mmCIF file of C-alpha atoms in Angstrom:
data_model
loop_
_atom_site.group_PDB
_atom_site.id
_atom_site.type_symbol
_atom_site.label_atom_id
_atom_site.label_comp_id
_atom_site.label_asym_id
_atom_site.label_seq_id
_atom_site.Cartn_x
_atom_site.Cartn_y
_atom_site.Cartn_z
ATOM 1 C CA UNK A 1 -13.657 28.488 -10.098
ATOM 2 C CA UNK A 2 -10.976 30.416 -8.367
ATOM 3 C CA UNK A 3 -12.102 33.948 -7.743
ATOM 4 C CA UNK A 4 -9.866 36.818 -6.821
ATOM 5 C CA UNK A 5 -11.079 39.957 -5.230
ATOM 6 C CA UNK A 6 -8.821 43.199 -5.163
ATOM 7 C CA UNK A 7 -9.938 45.479 -2.375
ATOM 8 C CA UNK A 8 -11.085 44.012 0.867
ATOM 9 C CA UNK A 9 -13.411 46.879 2.010
ATOM 10 C CA UNK A 10 -16.919 46.607 2.418
ATOM 11 C CA UNK A 11 -18.056 45.947 -1.226
ATOM 12 C CA UNK A 12 -15.232 43.272 -1.833
ATOM 13 C CA UNK A 13 -15.665 41.636 1.450
ATOM 14 C CA UNK A 14 -19.317 41.553 1.426
ATOM 15 C CA UNK A 15 -19.299 40.300 -2.402
ATOM 16 C CA UNK A 16 -16.773 37.533 -1.346
ATOM 17 C CA UNK A 17 -19.087 36.239 1.626
ATOM 18 C CA UNK A 18 -22.009 36.413 -0.646
ATOM 19 C CA UNK A 19 -19.981 34.216 -3.266
ATOM 20 C CA UNK A 20 -19.249 31.962 -0.303
ATOM 21 C CA UNK A 21 -22.791 31.361 0.528
ATOM 22 C CA UNK A 22 -24.037 31.387 -2.902
ATOM 23 C CA UNK A 23 -21.652 28.850 -4.247
ATOM 24 C CA UNK A 24 -19.986 31.158 -6.979
ATOM 25 C CA UNK A 25 -16.521 30.334 -5.929
ATOM 26 C CA UNK A 26 -14.640 26.939 -5.023
ATOM 27 C CA UNK A 27 -11.528 29.190 -3.917
ATOM 28 C CA UNK A 28 -11.290 32.830 -2.946
ATOM 29 C CA UNK A 29 -8.445 35.003 -2.468
ATOM 30 C CA UNK A 30 -8.642 38.502 -0.998
ATOM 31 C CA UNK A 31 -6.083 40.900 -2.011
ATOM 32 C CA UNK A 32 -5.664 44.492 -0.471
ATOM 33 C CA UNK A 33 -3.138 47.237 0.141
ATOM 34 C CA UNK A 34 -3.788 46.689 3.990
ATOM 35 C CA UNK A 35 -2.622 43.042 4.222
ATOM 36 C CA UNK A 36 -4.183 43.021 7.883
ATOM 37 C CA UNK A 37 -7.430 43.758 6.533
ATOM 38 C CA UNK A 38 -7.437 41.271 3.856
ATOM 39 C CA UNK A 39 -6.331 38.612 6.453
ATOM 40 C CA UNK A 40 -9.019 39.552 8.996
ATOM 41 C CA UNK A 41 -11.678 39.770 6.141
ATOM 42 C CA UNK A 42 -10.780 36.444 4.719
ATOM 43 C CA UNK A 43 -10.528 34.857 8.131
ATOM 44 C CA UNK A 44 -14.124 35.991 8.999
ATOM 45 C CA UNK A 45 -15.599 34.778 5.857
ATOM 46 C CA UNK A 46 -13.912 31.406 6.270
ATOM 47 C CA UNK A 47 -15.390 31.157 9.644
ATOM 48 C CA UNK A 48 -18.814 31.088 7.700
ATOM 49 C CA UNK A 49 -17.595 28.048 5.626
ATOM 50 C CA UNK A 50 -18.691 25.155 8.134
ATOM 51 C CA UNK A 51 -22.575 26.635 7.572
ATOM 52 C CA UNK A 52 -22.555 26.606 3.730
ATOM 53 C CA UNK A 53 -20.598 25.176 1.033
ATOM 54 C CA UNK A 54 -16.960 24.022 0.992
ATOM 55 C CA UNK A 55 -14.668 26.789 -0.381
ATOM 56 C CA UNK A 56 -11.384 27.696 0.434
ATOM 57 C CA UNK A 57 -11.066 31.111 1.634
ATOM 58 C CA UNK A 58 -7.800 33.018 2.171
ATOM 59 C CA UNK A 59 -5.735 36.386 1.918
ATOM 60 C CA UNK A 60 -2.831 36.754 -0.227
ATOM 61 C CA UNK A 61 -0.734 39.177 -2.860
ATOM 62 C CA UNK A 62 -1.215 39.674 -6.422
ATOM 63 C CA UNK A 63 0.825 36.396 -7.142
ATOM 64 C CA UNK A 64 -1.676 34.512 -5.606
ATOM 65 C CA UNK A 65 -4.487 35.165 -8.156
ATOM 66 C CA UNK A 66 -2.791 32.892 -10.582
ATOM 67 C CA UNK A 67 -5.384 30.620 -12.160
ATOM 68 C CA UNK A 68 -8.262 32.770 -11.057
ATOM 69 C CA UNK A 69 -11.068 32.623 -13.685
ATOM 70 C CA UNK A 70 -12.633 35.993 -12.273
ATOM 71 C CA UNK A 71 -11.092 38.743 -10.537
ATOM 72 C CA UNK A 72 -13.262 41.276 -9.032
ATOM 73 C CA UNK A 73 -12.024 44.841 -8.829
ATOM 74 C CA UNK A 74 -13.246 46.501 -5.816
ATOM 75 C CA UNK A 75 -10.196 48.668 -5.108
ATOM 76 C CA UNK A 76 -10.518 52.481 -4.680
ATOM 77 C CA UNK A 77 -11.837 55.292 -2.600
ATOM 78 C CA UNK A 78 -15.396 55.050 -1.293
ATOM 79 C CA UNK A 79 -18.182 57.364 -2.306
ATOM 80 C CA UNK A 80 -18.882 60.130 0.321
ATOM 81 C CA UNK A 81 -22.167 61.364 1.329
ATOM 82 C CA UNK A 82 -23.567 63.942 -1.161
ATOM 83 C CA UNK A 83 -21.002 63.034 -3.738
ATOM 84 C CA UNK A 84 -21.716 61.567 -7.150
ATOM 85 C CA UNK A 85 -20.178 58.637 -8.463
ATOM 86 C CA UNK A 86 -18.721 60.732 -11.387
ATOM 87 C CA UNK A 87 -16.673 62.622 -8.760
ATOM 88 C CA UNK A 88 -14.890 59.672 -7.709
ATOM 89 C CA UNK A 89 -13.522 59.275 -11.380
ATOM 90 C CA UNK A 90 -10.113 60.650 -11.223
ATOM 91 C CA UNK A 91 -8.898 59.332 -7.984
ATOM 92 C CA UNK A 92 -10.090 55.618 -8.768
ATOM 93 C CA UNK A 93 -8.564 55.974 -12.245
ATOM 94 C CA UNK A 94 -5.146 56.377 -10.740
ATOM 95 C CA UNK A 95 -5.687 53.227 -8.357
ATOM 96 C CA UNK A 96 -6.563 51.084 -11.478
ATOM 97 C CA UNK A 97 -3.373 52.347 -13.231
ATOM 98 C CA UNK A 98 -1.415 50.692 -10.404
ATOM 99 C CA UNK A 99 -3.712 47.560 -9.854
ATOM 100 C CA UNK A 100 -4.641 46.082 -13.147
ATOM 101 C CA UNK A 101 -1.082 45.422 -14.552
ATOM 102 C CA UNK A 102 -0.363 43.380 -11.434
ATOM 103 C CA UNK A 103 -3.529 41.266 -11.985
ATOM 104 C CA UNK A 104 -3.114 40.392 -15.430
ATOM 105 C CA UNK A 105 0.773 39.578 -14.832
ATOM 106 C CA UNK A 106 -0.486 36.899 -12.243
ATOM 107 C CA UNK A 107 -3.804 35.771 -14.212
ATOM 108 C CA UNK A 108 -3.735 36.753 -17.878
ATOM 109 C CA UNK A 109 -6.286 34.618 -18.849
ATOM 110 C CA UNK A 110 -8.991 36.168 -16.054
ATOM 111 C CA UNK A 111 -12.128 38.064 -16.677
ATOM 112 C CA UNK A 112 -12.134 41.290 -14.943
ATOM 113 C CA UNK A 113 -15.226 42.265 -12.977
ATOM 114 C CA UNK A 114 -15.417 46.145 -12.156
ATOM 115 C CA UNK A 115 -17.033 47.079 -8.961
ATOM 116 C CA UNK A 116 -15.446 50.204 -8.428
ATOM 117 C CA UNK A 117 -17.407 53.303 -8.821
ATOM 118 C CA UNK A 118 -18.284 55.282 -11.084
ATOM 119 C CA UNK A 119 -18.364 51.830 -12.413
ATOM 120 C CA UNK A 120 -19.166 52.398 -16.080
ATOM 121 C CA UNK A 121 -16.441 54.928 -16.545
ATOM 122 C CA UNK A 122 -14.139 52.693 -14.375
ATOM 123 C CA UNK A 123 -15.000 49.747 -16.868
ATOM 124 C CA UNK A 124 -14.061 51.603 -19.757
ATOM 125 C CA UNK A 125 -10.759 52.732 -17.961
ATOM 126 C CA UNK A 126 -10.054 48.879 -17.075
ATOM 127 C CA UNK A 127 -10.619 47.943 -20.643
ATOM 128 C CA UNK A 128 -8.301 50.478 -22.027
ATOM 129 C CA UNK A 129 -5.562 49.733 -19.491
ATOM 130 C CA UNK A 130 -5.724 45.808 -19.572
ATOM 131 C CA UNK A 131 -6.013 45.622 -23.483
ATOM 132 C CA UNK A 132 -8.435 42.641 -22.954
ATOM 133 C CA UNK A 133 -11.421 42.309 -25.187
ATOM 134 C CA UNK A 134 -14.485 44.026 -23.962
ATOM 135 C CA UNK A 135 -16.456 40.896 -23.358
ATOM 136 C CA UNK A 136 -13.746 39.994 -20.706
ATOM 137 C CA UNK A 137 -14.137 43.366 -18.633
ATOM 138 C CA UNK A 138 -17.350 43.482 -17.009
ATOM 139 C CA UNK A 139 -18.828 46.341 -14.917
ATOM 140 C CA UNK A 140 -21.329 45.473 -12.490
ATOM 141 C CA UNK A 141 -23.194 48.413 -13.872
ATOM 142 C CA UNK A 142 -27.045 48.379 -13.394
ATOM 143 C CA UNK A 143 -27.299 44.841 -12.168
ATOM 144 C CA UNK A 144 -28.255 46.289 -8.775
ATOM 145 C CA UNK A 145 -30.503 49.161 -10.190
ATOM 146 C CA UNK A 146 -32.398 46.672 -12.171
ATOM 147 C CA UNK A 147 -32.816 44.691 -8.822
ATOM 148 C CA UNK A 148 -33.915 47.611 -7.010
ATOM 149 C CA UNK A 149 -36.506 48.304 -9.828
ATOM 150 C CA UNK A 150 -37.962 44.807 -9.549
ATOM 151 C CA UNK A 151 -38.126 44.796 -5.939
ATOM 152 C CA UNK A 152 -40.207 47.991 -5.790
ATOM 153 C CA UNK A 153 -42.281 47.460 -8.850
ATOM 154 C CA UNK A 154 -43.088 43.905 -7.167
ATOM 155 C CA UNK A 155 -43.795 45.529 -3.782
ATOM 156 C CA UNK A 156 -46.408 47.879 -5.363
ATOM 157 C CA UNK A 157 -47.817 44.917 -7.460
ATOM 158 C CA UNK A 158 -48.152 42.675 -4.500
ATOM 159 C CA UNK A 159 -46.115 39.828 -5.997
ATOM 160 C CA UNK A 160 -42.464 38.392 -5.500
ATOM 161 C CA UNK A 161 -39.671 40.076 -7.489
ATOM 162 C CA UNK A 162 -39.035 36.908 -9.089
ATOM 163 C CA UNK A 163 -42.368 37.264 -11.003
ATOM 164 C CA UNK A 164 -41.348 40.810 -12.359
ATOM 165 C CA UNK A 165 -39.172 41.343 -15.335
ATOM 166 C CA UNK A 166 -37.842 45.159 -16.011
ATOM 167 C CA UNK A 167 -34.423 46.590 -16.618
ATOM 168 C CA UNK A 168 -32.613 49.486 -15.927
ATOM 169 C CA UNK A 169 -30.029 50.403 -18.537
ATOM 170 C CA UNK A 170 -27.434 53.375 -19.278
ATOM 171 C CA UNK A 171 -25.404 54.609 -16.258
ATOM 172 C CA UNK A 172 -25.318 53.162 -12.849
ATOM 173 C CA UNK A 173 -26.084 56.601 -11.609
ATOM 174 C CA UNK A 174 -28.185 59.548 -11.879
ATOM 175 C CA UNK A 175 -28.651 59.369 -15.745
ATOM 176 C CA UNK A 176 -30.056 55.830 -15.644
ATOM 177 C CA UNK A 177 -33.118 54.821 -17.545
ATOM 178 C CA UNK A 178 -35.824 52.846 -16.127
ATOM 179 C CA UNK A 179 -37.435 50.749 -18.798
ATOM 180 C CA UNK A 180 -41.025 51.001 -17.926
ATOM 181 C CA UNK A 181 -42.271 50.111 -21.627
ATOM 182 C CA UNK A 182 -40.851 46.622 -21.264
ATOM 183 C CA UNK A 183 -41.736 45.866 -17.715
ATOM 184 C CA UNK A 184 -43.779 42.855 -17.051
ATOM 185 C CA UNK A 185 -45.278 40.488 -14.532
ATOM 186 C CA UNK A 186 -46.794 37.025 -15.283
ATOM 187 C CA UNK A 187 -46.099 37.757 -19.026
ATOM 188 C CA UNK A 188 -48.229 40.889 -18.857
ATOM 189 C CA UNK A 189 -47.330 44.548 -19.112
ATOM 190 C CA UNK A 190 -47.028 45.922 -15.567
ATOM 191 C CA UNK A 191 -49.995 48.426 -16.345
ATOM 192 C CA UNK A 192 -52.307 45.575 -17.329
ATOM 193 C CA UNK A 193 -51.235 43.370 -14.365
ATOM 194 C CA UNK A 194 -51.883 46.153 -11.883
ATOM 195 C CA UNK A 195 -55.454 46.726 -13.486
ATOM 196 C CA UNK A 196 -56.314 43.331 -13.437
ATOM 197 C CA UNK A 197 -55.577 42.934 -9.958
ATOM 198 C CA UNK A 198 -57.308 46.109 -9.295
ATOM 199 C CA UNK A 199 -54.672 48.377 -8.375
ATOM 200 C CA UNK A 200 -53.824 50.473 -11.410
ATOM 201 C CA UNK A 201 -50.586 52.040 -11.404
ATOM 202 C CA UNK A 202 -50.679 55.840 -11.049
ATOM 203 C CA UNK A 203 -48.104 58.469 -12.390
ATOM 204 C CA UNK A 204 -47.401 59.059 -8.606
ATOM 205 C CA UNK A 205 -46.741 55.265 -8.273
ATOM 206 C CA UNK A 206 -44.110 55.578 -11.149
ATOM 207 C CA UNK A 207 -42.403 58.659 -9.957
ATOM 208 C CA UNK A 208 -41.980 57.141 -6.412
ATOM 209 C CA UNK A 209 -40.646 53.954 -7.880
ATOM 210 C CA UNK A 210 -38.248 55.887 -10.184
ATOM 211 C CA UNK A 211 -36.785 57.831 -7.139
ATOM 212 C CA UNK A 212 -36.630 54.896 -4.951
ATOM 213 C CA UNK A 213 -34.432 53.425 -7.690
ATOM 214 C CA UNK A 214 -32.527 56.391 -8.539
ATOM 215 C CA UNK A 215 -31.773 57.876 -5.277
ATOM 216 C CA UNK A 216 -31.621 54.558 -3.231
ATOM 217 C CA UNK A 217 -27.561 54.798 -2.915
ATOM 218 C CA UNK A 218 -27.581 58.290 -1.642
ATOM 219 C CA UNK A 219 -30.044 57.337 1.133
ATOM 220 C CA UNK A 220 -28.218 54.301 2.227
ATOM 221 C CA UNK A 221 -24.966 56.192 2.026
ATOM 222 C CA UNK A 222 -26.544 58.909 4.148
ATOM 223 C CA UNK A 223 -27.875 56.396 6.702
ATOM 224 C CA UNK A 224 -24.693 54.123 7.044
ATOM 225 C CA UNK A 225 -21.818 55.834 5.156
ATOM 226 C CA UNK A 226 -21.722 52.920 2.488
ATOM 227 C CA UNK A 227 -23.702 50.405 0.394
ATOM 228 C CA UNK A 228 -22.468 46.748 0.521
ATOM 229 C CA UNK A 229 -25.117 44.038 0.653
ATOM 230 C CA UNK A 230 -26.991 44.690 -2.633
ATOM 231 C CA UNK A 231 -23.936 45.151 -4.825
ATOM 232 C CA UNK A 232 -22.352 42.282 -3.070
ATOM 233 C CA UNK A 233 -25.139 40.132 -3.951
ATOM 234 C CA UNK A 234 -25.044 41.447 -7.394
ATOM 235 C CA UNK A 235 -21.261 40.802 -7.772
ATOM 236 C CA UNK A 236 -22.097 37.261 -6.564
ATOM 237 C CA UNK A 237 -24.676 36.630 -9.165
ATOM 238 C CA UNK A 238 -22.549 37.909 -11.961
ATOM 239 C CA UNK A 239 -19.608 35.768 -10.966
ATOM 240 C CA UNK A 240 -21.639 32.739 -10.397
ATOM 241 C CA UNK A 241 -23.151 33.094 -13.869
ATOM 242 C CA UNK A 242 -19.847 33.135 -15.388
ATOM 243 C CA UNK A 243 -18.543 30.184 -13.111
ATOM 244 C CA UNK A 244 -21.639 28.179 -14.099
ATOM 245 C CA UNK A 245 -21.544 29.133 -17.683
ATOM 246 C CA UNK A 246 -25.313 29.935 -17.141
ATOM 247 C CA UNK A 247 -26.060 32.292 -20.031
ATOM 248 C CA UNK A 248 -28.028 34.247 -17.890
ATOM 249 C CA UNK A 249 -29.404 37.669 -19.149
ATOM 250 C CA UNK A 250 -27.926 40.362 -16.752
ATOM 251 C CA UNK A 251 -27.856 44.241 -16.872
ATOM 252 C CA UNK A 252 -24.188 44.714 -16.787
ATOM 253 C CA UNK A 253 -21.681 47.273 -18.479
ATOM 254 C CA UNK A 254 -18.913 46.508 -21.249
ATOM 255 C CA UNK A 255 -17.133 49.044 -23.384
ATOM 256 C CA UNK A 256 -19.602 48.947 -26.262
ATOM 257 C CA UNK A 257 -18.699 49.993 -30.005
ATOM 258 C CA UNK A 258 -22.006 52.089 -30.414
ATOM 259 C CA UNK A 259 -25.035 52.805 -28.341
ATOM 260 C CA UNK A 260 -27.731 55.503 -29.465
ATOM 261 C CA UNK A 261 -25.289 57.149 -31.668
ATOM 262 C CA UNK A 262 -22.358 57.313 -28.998
ATOM 263 C CA UNK A 263 -19.310 55.354 -30.051
ATOM 264 C CA UNK A 264 -17.025 53.509 -27.787
ATOM 265 C CA UNK A 265 -18.890 53.796 -24.472
ATOM 266 C CA UNK A 266 -19.348 51.797 -21.510
ATOM 267 C CA UNK A 267 -22.764 51.339 -20.140
ATOM 268 C CA UNK A 268 -25.407 48.957 -19.191
ATOM 269 C CA UNK A 269 -27.814 46.757 -21.377
ATOM 270 C CA UNK A 270 -28.922 43.259 -21.097
ATOM 271 C CA UNK A 271 -26.228 40.860 -21.773
ATOM 272 C CA UNK A 272 -26.001 37.304 -21.893
ATOM 273 C CA UNK A 273 -23.346 36.071 -19.362
ATOM 274 C CA UNK A 274 -21.585 32.832 -19.564
ATOM 275 C CA UNK A 275 -17.906 31.375 -19.103
ATOM 276 C CA UNK A 276 -16.430 33.576 -21.594
ATOM 277 C CA UNK A 277 -17.847 36.626 -20.306
ATOM 278 C CA UNK A 278 -20.519 38.651 -22.125
ATOM 279 C CA UNK A 279 -21.534 36.485 -24.958
ATOM 280 C CA UNK A 280 -23.947 38.720 -26.419
ATOM 281 C CA UNK A 281 -25.699 42.190 -25.845
ATOM 282 C CA UNK A 282 -29.276 42.894 -26.369
ATOM 283 C CA UNK A 283 -30.741 46.015 -27.374
ATOM 284 C CA UNK A 284 -34.316 46.362 -26.147
ATOM 285 C CA UNK A 285 -37.109 47.921 -27.825
ATOM 286 C CA UNK A 286 -37.460 51.456 -26.324
ATOM 287 C CA UNK A 287 -40.057 54.457 -26.070
ATOM 288 C CA UNK A 288 -38.928 57.748 -27.639
ATOM 289 C CA UNK A 289 -38.660 59.022 -24.046
ATOM 290 C CA UNK A 290 -36.414 55.949 -23.097
ATOM 291 C CA UNK A 291 -34.200 56.198 -26.291
ATOM 292 C CA UNK A 292 -33.434 59.890 -25.567
ATOM 293 C CA UNK A 293 -32.978 59.058 -21.970
ATOM 294 C CA UNK A 294 -30.358 56.139 -23.156
ATOM 295 C CA UNK A 295 -28.839 58.718 -25.595
ATOM 296 C CA UNK A 296 -28.315 61.287 -22.834
ATOM 297 C CA UNK A 297 -26.911 58.717 -20.435
ATOM 298 C CA UNK A 298 -24.245 57.487 -23.073
ATOM 299 C CA UNK A 299 -23.243 61.105 -23.925
ATOM 300 C CA UNK A 300 -22.451 61.802 -20.263
ATOM 301 C CA UNK A 301 -20.489 58.640 -19.745
ATOM 302 C CA UNK A 302 -18.508 59.228 -23.084
ATOM 303 C CA UNK A 303 -17.708 62.646 -21.833
ATOM 304 C CA UNK A 304 -16.341 61.524 -18.517
ATOM 305 C CA UNK A 305 -14.408 58.721 -19.895
ATOM 306 C CA UNK A 306 -12.724 60.798 -22.593
ATOM 307 C CA UNK A 307 -11.767 63.291 -19.914
ATOM 308 C CA UNK A 308 -10.121 60.670 -17.700
ATOM 309 C CA UNK A 309 -8.401 58.918 -20.795
ATOM 310 C CA UNK A 310 -6.668 62.232 -21.425
ATOM 311 C CA UNK A 311 -4.677 62.102 -18.133
ATOM 312 C CA UNK A 312 -3.847 58.376 -17.810
#
């Protein structure tokens, strides 16, 4: 499948590299306002092709996105140290107002995958600006937060993350909700798994894992100024599920008719991903605390989206 990436900075280029390594694309086109940057990133990625799969990698303009099955929107300003994702909102909404029309003029049948932060609100902005059905405008959402949750929980349990099933829902950001009530390992609730392996999960363990997931991006940005590898891998996984019509269940964000009493809001839930984009949405059983957290997260995102739609 041909994949376009608009925005050849850290996230866009790393996602493209991950797609080449993982076989998510047969052709990759990088587009950026800085044409020299797009050319350099495309050349650098292309030099890895002899070590992996045969993928045609090049830079181009918006017209070169024609025929792309997926276009990843990674354009926008980056998150500064100490800045929340929601503070990025108005600046990146203006970028999308310029970019999306050009993308759809070249590739009207594409699926948009949104990576720009704050990703949930930007997904809602992209859905409104594009006029595409919600299932064809997919934000990366909490796909990375879910991976962080699984990774930290697996490390505590002493098993591979591939044996742990757990989700993070709501906002990709400060109000996200870790679904402890449904977390499992080897088919067992994680609390029972931990007890049977002789290392019960304590309240301190849970608090440390929660903080590790919730504050991960801030710590990484403080240390090196940006995040790229984790989200690049997540975007590659999402695009690969579309390209291969996997019908994989991934936590990602789309504009959703109603969540926890909040109407018309983009946030993450577990969703079935295939060739048509989001094929269906799952609503996990939640504890009272988790349900309240999801309602709070939905309310925060709805308020932010309403504020930016008023100025678009």
